[in-house]
C-alpha positions as CSV (number, residue, x, y, z in Angstrom):
1,X,-15.3,30.4,-26.4
2,X,-12.5,32.8,-25.6
3,X,-8.9,31.8,-25.1
4,X,-9.1,33.1,-21.5
5,X,-12.1,30.8,-20.8
6,X,-10.3,27.8,-22.3
7,X,-7.3,28.4,-20.2
8,X,-9.4,28.8,-17.0
9,X,-11.2,25.5,-17.8
10,X,-7.9,23.7,-18.4
11,X,-6.4,25.1,-15.1
12,X,-9.5,24.0,-13.2
13,X,-9.2,20.6,-14.7
14,X,-5.6,20.2,-13.7
15,X,-6.2,21.5,-10.2
16,X,-9.0,19.0,-9.8
17,X,-6.8,16.1,-10.9
18,X,-4.0,17.2,-8.6
19,X,-6.4,17.2,-5.6
20,X,-7.4,13.6,-6.4
21,X,-3.8,12.4,-6.4
22,X,-3.4,12.4,-2.6
23,X,-1.6,9.2,-1.7
24,X,-0.7,7.4,1.5
25,X,2.7,9.2,2.0
26,X,1.6,12.6,0.9
27,X,4.5,12.7,-1.6
28,X,2.3,12.1,-4.6
29,X,3.9,8.8,-5.7
30,X,2.4,6.9,-8.6
31,X,1.9,3.9,-6.4
32,X,1.0,3.1,-2.8
33,X,0.8,0.0,-0.6
34,X,-2.6,-0.5,0.9
35,X,-4.8,-3.1,2.7
36,X,-8.4,-3.7,1.8
37,X,-11.0,-3.1,4.5
38,X,-14.7,-3.4,4.9
39,X,-16.5,0.0,5.2
40,X,-20.2,-0.7,5.2
41,X,-21.0,-3.4,2.7
42,X,-17.9,-5.1,1.2
43,X,-18.2,-5.3,-2.7
44,X,-19.8,-8.4,-4.0
45,X,-18.3,-8.0,-7.5
46,X,-14.7,-8.0,-8.7
47,X,-15.0,-4.9,-10.9
48,X,-15.8,-2.3,-8.1
49,X,-14.1,0.3,-5.9
50,X,-12.6,-1.1,-2.7
51,X,-11.9,0.8,0.5
52,X,-8.2,0.5,1.4
53,X,-6.0,1.7,4.3
54,X,-2.6,3.0,3.3
55,X,0.3,1.0,4.8
56,X,3.8,1.9,5.8
57,X,6.6,-0.7,5.7
58,X,8.6,-0.8,9.0
59,X,11.6,-2.8,10.1
60,X,15.4,-2.9,9.4
61,X,16.4,-2.8,5.8
62,X,18.7,-5.9,5.9
63,X,18.4,-9.1,4.0
64,X,16.2,-11.6,5.8
65,X,14.9,-9.1,8.4
66,X,11.3,-9.3,9.6
67,X,8.9,-6.7,8.2
68,X,5.9,-5.1,9.9
69,X,3.2,-3.1,8.2
70,X,1.6,-0.2,10.0
71,X,-1.2,2.1,8.9
72,X,-3.7,4.6,9.9
73,X,-7.1,2.9,9.9
74,X,-8.9,6.3,9.8
75,X,-7.5,7.0,6.4
76,X,-9.3,5.5,3.4
77,X,-8.3,5.4,-0.2
78,X,-10.9,4.1,-2.7
79,X,-9.3,1.9,-5.5
80,X,-10.8,0.2,-8.5
81,X,-10.2,-3.5,-9.0
82,X,-9.4,-4.2,-12.7
83,X,-9.0,-7.9,-12.0
84,X,-11.4,-10.8,-12.2
85,X,-11.6,-11.8,-8.5
86,X,-12.8,-10.2,-5.3
87,X,-9.8,-9.7,-2.9
88,X,-10.5,-10.9,0.6
89,X,-10.8,-8.3,3.4
90,X,-7.3,-7.6,4.6
91,X,-5.5,-8.2,1.3
92,X,-2.3,-6.2,0.9
93,X,-2.1,-4.6,-2.6
94,X,0.0,-2.1,-4.6
95,X,-2.3,0.4,-6.1
96,X,-1.4,2.8,-9.0
97,X,-2.6,6.3,-9.8
98,X,-4.2,6.6,-13.3
99,X,-5.9,9.8,-14.3
100,X,-6.3,10.9,-10.7
101,X,-7.9,7.7,-9.6
102,X,-6.4,4.7,-7.9
103,X,-6.6,1.2,-9.4
104,X,-5.2,-2.3,-8.9
105,X,-5.5,-5.7,-10.5
106,X,-6.5,-8.7,-8.4
107,X,-6.9,-12.1,-10.1
108,X,-6.6,-14.2,-7.0
């Protein structure tokens, strides 16, 4: 294999990983706040991918202030549960990017 071919393959791999890193804010953070949702059949096993809606935290940034969560229900992020329990539909989670995929741990 030529050096040019190796470099093209590496560049394609990096570009592919970068495309998968799209997060809720579009700023490519390593973490995102989401809420699980049912899209079709909700997973019946803990170790599975879950459909999630990205959330935004709204409200005044003062101690004791009320917080509201807003999101775009049309956006879906698939995240792998590394925990031992099935999160109920509507569970808020913090997901982390790992190798271009999203993951979280839910142990109930």
